[in-house]
Amino acid sequence: MGHSTEPETQHLNRNSIPLSIRLKELAKLFLRLGAIGFGGPQAHIAMIHDEAVVRRGWFQEEQFLEGVAICEMLPGPASTQTGMYTGYLRAGQWGALVAGASFILPAFLIMVVLSWAYFRFQGVPQIEHLFLGISPVVIAIIFGFCWKLAKKAIKDRTGVAIALTVLLISLLFRPNVLLLFILSGLVGLVVYRPTQLPPPGPSPRLRVWIVPWLSWLATVPAETSVMSSFWGLERIQAYALPLGLFFVQVGAFIFGGGLVIIPLLESAVVDDFQWMSRSQFLDGVALGELTPGPVVITAAFVGYKVAGVLGALVATVAIFLPSFFFIMFTSPFLLRLRQNPWVKRFLKGVMPAVLGAIAAATLPLAQAALWQDQWPLTAVAIALSLATLVALVRFRRPTWQLIPVGALAGLVMGVVV
């Protein structure tokens, strides 16, 4: 990869350590962090900081904070990108690749096993009871995320107007979510326009090119009601390209946190492509919350349903591909881009739109999760969801602790009611 693999922002003694040794260090560290990374993105970032800055002294505090700020600005899961950026500072582009892949691998393997078990034993009463309690908890997690995102993204009346407009349009017309994000970003460029010309740099409006692909993806066959084999060899040839293209688009527009995948995925995989039912999609989000690492790994669940393990691999690689690209090939320019006033205004318009899109996608999911055939089950599901919301917002309990509680409550509901 030439001299570009060595970033300028490096520790003074780094060149004295062979590249192979640094790559092994990164692989060992991020495999471990990926396996124990429960607690959400902030916990992931704190663990990376402790290991890379405090314990190992690979680089300075200021460099790490700059990296976190860059990753928060980019689309994609910020904690995973922070790991990639750490690898980039430590060992260049190869370091970013090794750190990112090592951090993602444990969650991917766990999700494949969970996906296999879910579809293998789907219909067993005990499994249905588990998700009877898990689904209301996931709904609460999503609304709790909306609450936190609202405090971060809504700064004025324009932000409120963008969020409500996207919410209403999404509920009434179910348009393309990516197009809504782009249009909201353009509104941000107009409303929050800078008073001076920006320095030269790439424009976020260049991403418009990906939207026309959706019309092509709509022609992809949707005969996935019957499960593929474990490896998916009989389906991967037909579905590799559509899975890859779709999840690359999703990965390029995950602004604001991992749960942004919900509006980006839900309408497409349930309504447009008919790859799975709405309840299956919600259960996949729940499994994503159960794994260490980013909830974006839910892509592997969708890929497994469509084309087995190979489909899960294609979907996972595709959804993280934009993150790898941004960190590995644009890191030298990202600090300057972060100060670009046009980019700031574009993102200021996108973030409220993200909030509105998530809320719109969650309402039908909430109906499926909370409204049960028997009114006692409905009452318990609503109570469980409200209790989870309080635990998240008031007591700040981590999501990975709440989902097992919901599963236990679901088992109890299944036995008692």
Coordinates of C-alpha atoms in Angstrom, one line a residue:
M1 CA 0.0 0.0 0.0
G2 CA 3.1 2.2 -0.2
H3 CA 4.0 5.0 2.2
S4 CA 0.3 5.9 2.8
T5 CA 0.1 3.0 5.2
E6 CA 2.1 5.0 7.8
P7 CA 0.1 7.9 9.2
E8 CA 2.0 11.1 10.3
T9 CA 0.4 11.1 13.7
Q10 CA 2.4 8.3 15.3
H11 CA 4.2 7.6 18.5
L12 CA 7.9 8.5 18.4
N13 CA 9.2 5.0 19.1
R14 CA 6.7 3.1 16.9
N15 CA 9.0 2.6 14.0
S16 CA 11.4 0.7 16.2
I17 CA 8.8 -2.1 16.5
P18 CA 8.4 -4.4 13.4
L19 CA 5.0 -4.1 11.7
S20 CA 4.2 -7.8 12.2
I21 CA 4.6 -7.4 15.9
R22 CA 2.4 -4.4 16.0
L23 CA -0.3 -6.2 13.9
K24 CA -0.2 -9.2 16.3
E25 CA -0.6 -6.8 19.3
L26 CA -3.6 -5.2 17.6
A27 CA -5.2 -8.5 16.7
K28 CA -4.8 -9.9 20.2
L29 CA -6.1 -6.8 21.9
F30 CA -9.1 -6.2 19.7
L31 CA -10.1 -9.9 19.6
R32 CA -10.3 -9.7 23.4
L33 CA -12.2 -6.4 23.4
G34 CA -14.6 -7.7 20.8
A35 CA -15.3 -10.7 22.9
I36 CA -16.0 -8.8 26.2
G37 CA -17.3 -5.6 24.7
F38 CA -20.7 -5.4 26.4
G39 CA -22.2 -2.2 27.5
G40 CA -22.7 -0.2 24.3
P41 CA -20.5 2.2 22.3
Q42 CA -19.4 4.4 25.1
A43 CA -18.2 1.4 27.0
H44 CA -16.3 0.2 24.0
I45 CA -14.6 3.6 23.5
A46 CA -13.6 3.7 27.2
M47 CA -12.1 0.2 27.0
I48 CA -10.1 1.2 23.9
H49 CA -8.8 4.3 25.6
D50 CA -7.8 2.4 28.7
E51 CA -5.9 -0.2 26.7
A52 CA -4.3 2.0 24.0
V53 CA -3.6 5.3 25.8
V54 CA -3.4 4.5 29.6
R55 CA -2.0 1.0 29.7
R56 CA 0.2 0.8 26.6
G57 CA 0.9 4.5 25.9
W58 CA 0.6 4.0 22.1
F59 CA -0.3 7.6 21.5
Q60 CA -1.3 10.8 23.4
E61 CA -4.6 11.7 24.9
E62 CA -5.1 14.5 22.4
Q63 CA -4.7 12.1 19.4
F64 CA -7.2 9.7 20.9
L65 CA -9.8 12.5 21.5
E66 CA -9.3 13.8 18.0
G67 CA -9.9 10.2 16.7
V68 CA -13.1 9.9 18.7
A69 CA -14.4 13.2 17.4
I70 CA -13.7 12.1 13.8
C71 CA -15.5 8.8 14.3
E72 CA -18.5 10.5 15.8
M73 CA -18.8 12.7 12.7
L74 CA -18.5 9.8 10.2
P75 CA -21.4 7.4 9.3
G76 CA -21.0 4.0 10.9
P77 CA -20.6 2.7 14.4
A78 CA -18.3 5.1 16.2
S79 CA -16.9 2.6 18.7
T80 CA -15.8 0.2 15.9
Q81 CA -14.3 3.1 13.9
T82 CA -12.4 4.2 17.0
G83 CA -10.9 0.8 17.1
M84 CA -10.0 1.1 13.4
Y85 CA -8.5 4.5 14.0
T86 CA -6.4 3.2 16.9
G87 CA -5.1 0.5 14.6
Y88 CA -4.4 3.2 12.0
L89 CA -2.3 5.3 14.4
R90 CA -0.5 2.2 15.6
A91 CA 0.3 0.4 12.3
G92 CA -1.1 2.4 9.3
Q93 CA -3.8 1.0 7.0
W94 CA -2.9 -2.6 7.8
G95 CA -3.4 -1.8 11.5
A96 CA -6.8 -0.3 10.8
L97 CA -7.8 -3.4 8.9
V98 CA -6.5 -5.8 11.5
A99 CA -8.0 -3.9 14.5
G100 CA -11.4 -3.5 12.9
A101 CA -11.7 -7.0 11.7
S102 CA -10.6 -8.4 15.0
F103 CA -13.1 -6.3 16.9
I104 CA -16.0 -7.3 14.7
L105 CA -15.1 -11.1 14.4
P106 CA -16.3 -12.2 17.9
A107 CA -19.7 -10.5 17.5
F108 CA -20.1 -11.9 14.0
L109 CA -19.4 -15.5 15.1
I110 CA -21.8 -15.2 18.1
M111 CA -24.5 -13.7 15.8
V112 CA -24.1 -16.6 13.3
V113 CA -24.6 -19.1 16.2
L114 CA -27.6 -17.2 17.6
S115 CA -29.1 -16.9 14.1
W116 CA -28.8 -20.6 13.5
A117 CA -30.4 -21.4 16.8
Y118 CA -33.2 -18.9 16.3
F119 CA -34.2 -20.2 12.9
R120 CA -33.5 -23.8 13.8
F121 CA -35.8 -23.8 16.9
Q122 CA -38.3 -21.1 15.8
G123 CA -41.8 -22.3 16.7
V124 CA -40.7 -24.1 19.9
P125 CA -43.0 -22.6 22.6
Q126 CA -40.2 -21.8 25.0
I127 CA -38.4 -19.8 22.3
E128 CA -41.5 -17.9 21.5
H129 CA -42.0 -17.1 25.2
L130 CA -38.4 -15.8 25.4
F131 CA -39.0 -13.3 22.6
L132 CA -42.4 -12.4 24.0
G133 CA -40.5 -10.7 26.8
I134 CA -37.4 -9.7 24.8
S135 CA -39.4 -7.7 22.2
P136 CA -40.9 -5.1 24.6
V137 CA -37.5 -4.6 26.1
V138 CA -36.0 -3.9 22.6
I139 CA -38.8 -1.4 21.9
A140 CA -37.9 0.4 25.1
I141 CA -34.2 0.4 24.2
I142 CA -35.0 2.0 20.8
F143 CA -37.2 4.7 22.4
G144 CA -34.5 5.3 25.0
F145 CA -32.0 5.8 22.2
C146 CA -34.5 8.3 20.6
W147 CA -34.6 10.2 23.8
K148 CA -30.8 10.5 24.0
L149 CA -30.5 11.3 20.3
A150 CA -33.2 14.0 20.7
K151 CA -31.2 15.8 23.4
K152 CA -28.1 15.7 21.1
A153 CA -29.7 16.4 17.7
I154 CA -32.5 18.9 18.4
K155 CA -31.1 22.3 19.1
D156 CA -33.8 24.6 17.7
R157 CA -37.2 24.8 16.1
T158 CA -35.7 23.9 12.7
G159 CA -34.5 20.6 14.1
V160 CA -37.9 19.9 15.6
A161 CA -39.6 20.7 12.3
I162 CA -37.2 18.4 10.4
A163 CA -37.7 15.5 12.8
L164 CA -41.5 15.8 12.8
T165 CA -41.7 16.2 9.0
V166 CA -39.6 13.1 8.4
L167 CA -41.7 11.2 11.0
L168 CA -45.0 12.1 9.3
I169 CA -43.7 11.5 5.7
S170 CA -42.3 8.2 6.7
L171 CA -45.5 7.1 8.4
L172 CA -47.8 8.3 5.6
F173 CA -45.8 7.5 2.4
R174 CA -42.9 5.2 3.5
P175 CA -40.4 6.9 1.1
N176 CA -36.8 6.0 0.7
V177 CA -35.1 6.8 4.0
L178 CA -31.7 7.6 2.4
L179 CA -33.4 10.2 0.2
L180 CA -35.0 11.8 3.3
F181 CA -31.6 12.0 5.0
I182 CA -30.0 13.7 1.9
L183 CA -32.9 16.1 1.6
S184 CA -32.7 16.9 5.3
G185 CA -29.0 17.5 4.9
L186 CA -29.6 19.9 2.1
V187 CA -32.1 21.8 4.3
G188 CA -29.4 22.0 6.9
L189 CA -27.1 23.5 4.3
V190 CA -29.6 26.2 3.5
V191 CA -30.9 27.0 7.0
Y192 CA -27.6 26.8 8.8
R193 CA -25.5 28.1 5.9
P194 CA -22.1 29.4 6.9
T195 CA -21.2 33.0 6.7
Q196 CA -17.9 32.3 4.9
L197 CA -16.9 30.0 2.1
P198 CA -15.6 26.6 3.3
P199 CA -12.1 25.3 2.5
P200 CA -12.0 22.8 -0.4
G201 CA -13.1 19.3 0.5
P202 CA -15.5 16.6 -0.5
S203 CA -19.2 17.4 -0.3
P204 CA -21.6 15.1 1.5
R205 CA -24.0 15.7 -1.4
L206 CA -21.8 13.3 -3.5
R207 CA -23.5 10.4 -1.8
V208 CA -26.6 11.0 -3.8
W209 CA -25.3 8.5 -6.4
I210 CA -26.3 5.5 -4.2
V211 CA -30.0 6.1 -4.1
P212 CA -30.8 4.9 -7.7
W213 CA -29.5 1.5 -6.8
L214 CA -32.6 0.9 -4.7
S215 CA -34.8 0.7 -7.8
W216 CA -32.6 -2.1 -9.1
L217 CA -32.6 -3.9 -5.8
A218 CA -36.4 -3.9 -5.8
T219 CA -36.1 -6.4 -8.7
V220 CA -34.2 -8.9 -6.6
P221 CA -36.1 -12.2 -6.0
A222 CA -37.8 -12.4 -2.6
E223 CA -38.3 -16.1 -2.2
T224 CA -36.8 -16.4 1.2
S225 CA -39.7 -17.6 3.2
V226 CA -38.0 -21.0 3.3
M227 CA -34.7 -21.1 5.1
S228 CA -31.5 -21.7 3.2
S229 CA -29.0 -24.3 4.3
F230 CA -26.5 -23.5 7.0
W231 CA -23.8 -22.4 4.6
G232 CA -26.2 -21.0 2.0
L233 CA -24.3 -22.4 -1.0
E234 CA -27.5 -22.8 -3.0
R235 CA -28.5 -19.1 -2.6
I236 CA -25.3 -17.1 -2.3
Q237 CA -24.7 -16.7 -6.1
A238 CA -28.1 -15.1 -6.5
Y239 CA -28.1 -13.0 -3.4
A240 CA -24.4 -12.0 -2.9
L241 CA -24.6 -8.9 -5.1
P242 CA -28.0 -7.5 -3.8
L243 CA -26.9 -8.2 -0.2
G244 CA -23.6 -6.5 -0.7
L245 CA -25.0 -3.4 -2.5
F246 CA -27.8 -2.9 0.0
F247 CA -25.7 -3.1 3.1
V248 CA -22.9 -0.9 1.7
Q249 CA -25.6 1.8 1.3
V250 CA -26.8 1.2 4.8
G251 CA -23.3 1.4 6.2
A252 CA -22.7 4.7 4.5
F253 CA -25.7 6.3 6.2
I254 CA -25.5 5.2 9.8
F255 CA -25.4 8.6 11.3
G256 CA -26.1 9.1 15.0
G257 CA -25.6 5.5 16.4
G258 CA -26.0 1.9 15.6
L259 CA -29.7 1.8 16.1
V260 CA -30.1 4.0 13.0
I261 CA -30.0 0.7 11.1
I262 CA -33.7 0.2 12.2
P263 CA -35.3 2.6 9.7
L264 CA -32.7 1.8 7.1
L265 CA -33.3 -1.9 7.3
E266 CA -36.9 -2.4 8.5
S267 CA -38.8 -1.1 5.5
A268 CA -36.5 -2.7 2.9
V269 CA -36.0 -6.2 4.3
V270 CA -39.6 -6.5 5.5
D271 CA -41.8 -4.7 3.0
D272 CA -39.7 -4.2 -0.2
F273 CA -37.6 -7.3 -0.4
Q274 CA -39.7 -9.5 1.9
W275 CA -36.6 -11.2 3.3
M276 CA -38.2 -11.7 6.7
S277 CA -41.3 -10.8 8.8
R278 CA -41.5 -7.8 11.0
S279 CA -41.4 -9.9 14.2
Q280 CA -38.3 -11.7 12.9
F281 CA -36.6 -8.4 12.2
L282 CA -37.3 -7.2 15.7
D283 CA -36.0 -10.4 17.1
G284 CA -32.8 -9.9 15.0
V285 CA -32.3 -6.5 16.6
A286 CA -32.7 -8.1 20.0
L287 CA -30.0 -10.7 19.2
G288 CA -27.8 -7.8 18.0
E289 CA -28.2 -6.2 21.4
L290 CA -27.2 -9.4 23.1
T291 CA -23.8 -9.7 21.4
P292 CA -20.7 -7.8 22.3
G293 CA -19.6 -5.2 19.8
P294 CA -21.9 -2.9 17.7
V295 CA -25.6 -3.6 17.2
V296 CA -24.9 -3.1 13.5
I297 CA -24.0 -6.8 13.5
T298 CA -27.7 -7.3 13.1
A299 CA -26.8 -7.3 9.4
A300 CA -25.4 -10.8 9.9
F301 CA -28.8 -12.0 11.1
V302 CA -30.5 -10.7 7.9
G303 CA -27.8 -12.1 5.7
Y304 CA -28.1 -15.5 7.5
K305 CA -31.8 -15.6 6.9
V306 CA -31.3 -14.8 3.2
A307 CA -28.3 -17.0 2.4
G308 CA -26.9 -18.8 5.4
V309 CA -23.4 -18.2 6.8
L310 CA -22.1 -16.9 3.4
G311 CA -25.0 -14.4 3.3
A312 CA -24.2 -13.3 6.9
L313 CA -20.5 -12.8 5.9
V314 CA -21.4 -10.8 2.8
A315 CA -23.8 -8.6 4.7
T316 CA -21.3 -8.0 7.6
V317 CA -18.4 -7.1 5.3
A318 CA -20.6 -4.8 3.2
I319 CA -22.1 -2.8 6.2
F320 CA -18.7 -2.2 7.7
L321 CA -16.9 -1.5 4.3
P322 CA -17.6 2.2 4.3
S323 CA -16.2 2.5 7.8
F324 CA -13.0 0.7 6.8
F325 CA -12.8 3.0 3.7
F326 CA -13.1 6.2 5.6
I327 CA -10.6 5.3 8.3
M328 CA -8.0 3.6 6.1
F329 CA -8.0 6.0 3.1
T330 CA -9.3 9.4 4.3
S331 CA -7.9 9.7 7.8
P332 CA -5.3 12.3 6.8
F333 CA -8.1 14.6 5.6
L334 CA -10.7 13.9 8.2
L335 CA -9.6 16.5 10.8
R336 CA -9.8 19.3 8.2
L337 CA -13.1 17.9 6.9
R338 CA -14.5 17.9 10.5
Q339 CA -14.0 21.7 10.5
N340 CA -15.7 22.2 7.2
P341 CA -18.7 24.5 7.8
W342 CA -20.7 22.9 5.0
V343 CA -20.2 19.4 6.5
K344 CA -21.3 20.7 9.9
R345 CA -24.5 22.2 8.5
F346 CA -25.3 19.1 6.4
L347 CA -25.0 16.9 9.5
K348 CA -27.0 19.3 11.6
G349 CA -29.9 18.8 9.2
V350 CA -29.4 15.0 9.0
M351 CA -29.4 14.3 12.7
P352 CA -33.0 15.4 13.4
A353 CA -34.1 13.4 10.3
V354 CA -32.4 10.3 11.8
L355 CA -34.5 10.8 14.9
G356 CA -37.8 11.1 12.9
A357 CA -36.9 8.1 10.8
I358 CA -36.2 5.9 13.8
A359 CA -39.4 6.9 15.5
A360 CA -41.4 6.2 12.4
A361 CA -39.9 2.7 11.9
T362 CA -40.3 1.9 15.6
L363 CA -44.1 2.5 15.8
P364 CA -45.1 -0.6 13.7
L365 CA -42.5 -2.6 15.5
A366 CA -43.9 -1.5 18.8
Q367 CA -47.4 -2.6 17.7
A368 CA -46.1 -6.0 16.8
A369 CA -44.2 -6.4 20.1
L370 CA -46.8 -5.0 22.5
W371 CA -50.2 -5.9 21.1
Q372 CA -50.7 -9.6 21.9
D373 CA -53.6 -12.0 21.3
Q374 CA -54.6 -12.0 25.0
W375 CA -55.1 -8.7 26.9
P376 CA -53.1 -9.9 30.0
L377 CA -50.1 -10.5 27.7
T378 CA -50.5 -7.0 26.2
A379 CA -50.7 -5.4 29.6
V380 CA -47.6 -7.2 30.8
A381 CA -45.7 -6.4 27.6
I382 CA -46.5 -2.7 27.9
A383 CA -45.6 -2.6 31.6
L384 CA -42.3 -4.4 30.9
S385 CA -41.5 -1.9 28.1
L386 CA -42.2 1.1 30.4
A387 CA -40.1 -0.4 33.2
T388 CA -37.2 -1.0 30.8
L389 CA -37.5 2.6 29.6
V390 CA -37.3 3.9 33.2
A391 CA -34.3 1.7 33.9
L392 CA -32.5 3.0 30.8
V393 CA -33.3 6.7 31.1
R394 CA -33.5 7.1 34.9
F395 CA -31.0 4.5 36.2
R396 CA -28.8 4.2 33.1
R397 CA -28.8 0.4 33.1
P398 CA -26.8 -1.2 30.2
T399 CA -29.0 -2.8 27.5
W400 CA -27.2 -6.2 27.8
Q401 CA -28.4 -6.5 31.3
L402 CA -32.0 -5.7 30.5
I403 CA -32.6 -8.1 27.6
P404 CA -32.0 -11.3 29.8
V405 CA -34.5 -9.9 32.3
G406 CA -37.0 -9.5 29.5
A407 CA -36.3 -13.1 28.4
L408 CA -37.0 -14.4 31.9
A409 CA -40.2 -12.3 32.1
G410 CA -41.3 -13.8 28.8
L411 CA -40.8 -17.4 30.1
V412 CA -42.8 -16.6 33.2
M413 CA -45.6 -15.0 31.1
G414 CA -45.7 -18.1 28.9
V415 CA -46.1 -20.4 31.8
V416 CA -48.6 -18.3 33.8
V417 CA -50.9 -16.9 31.1

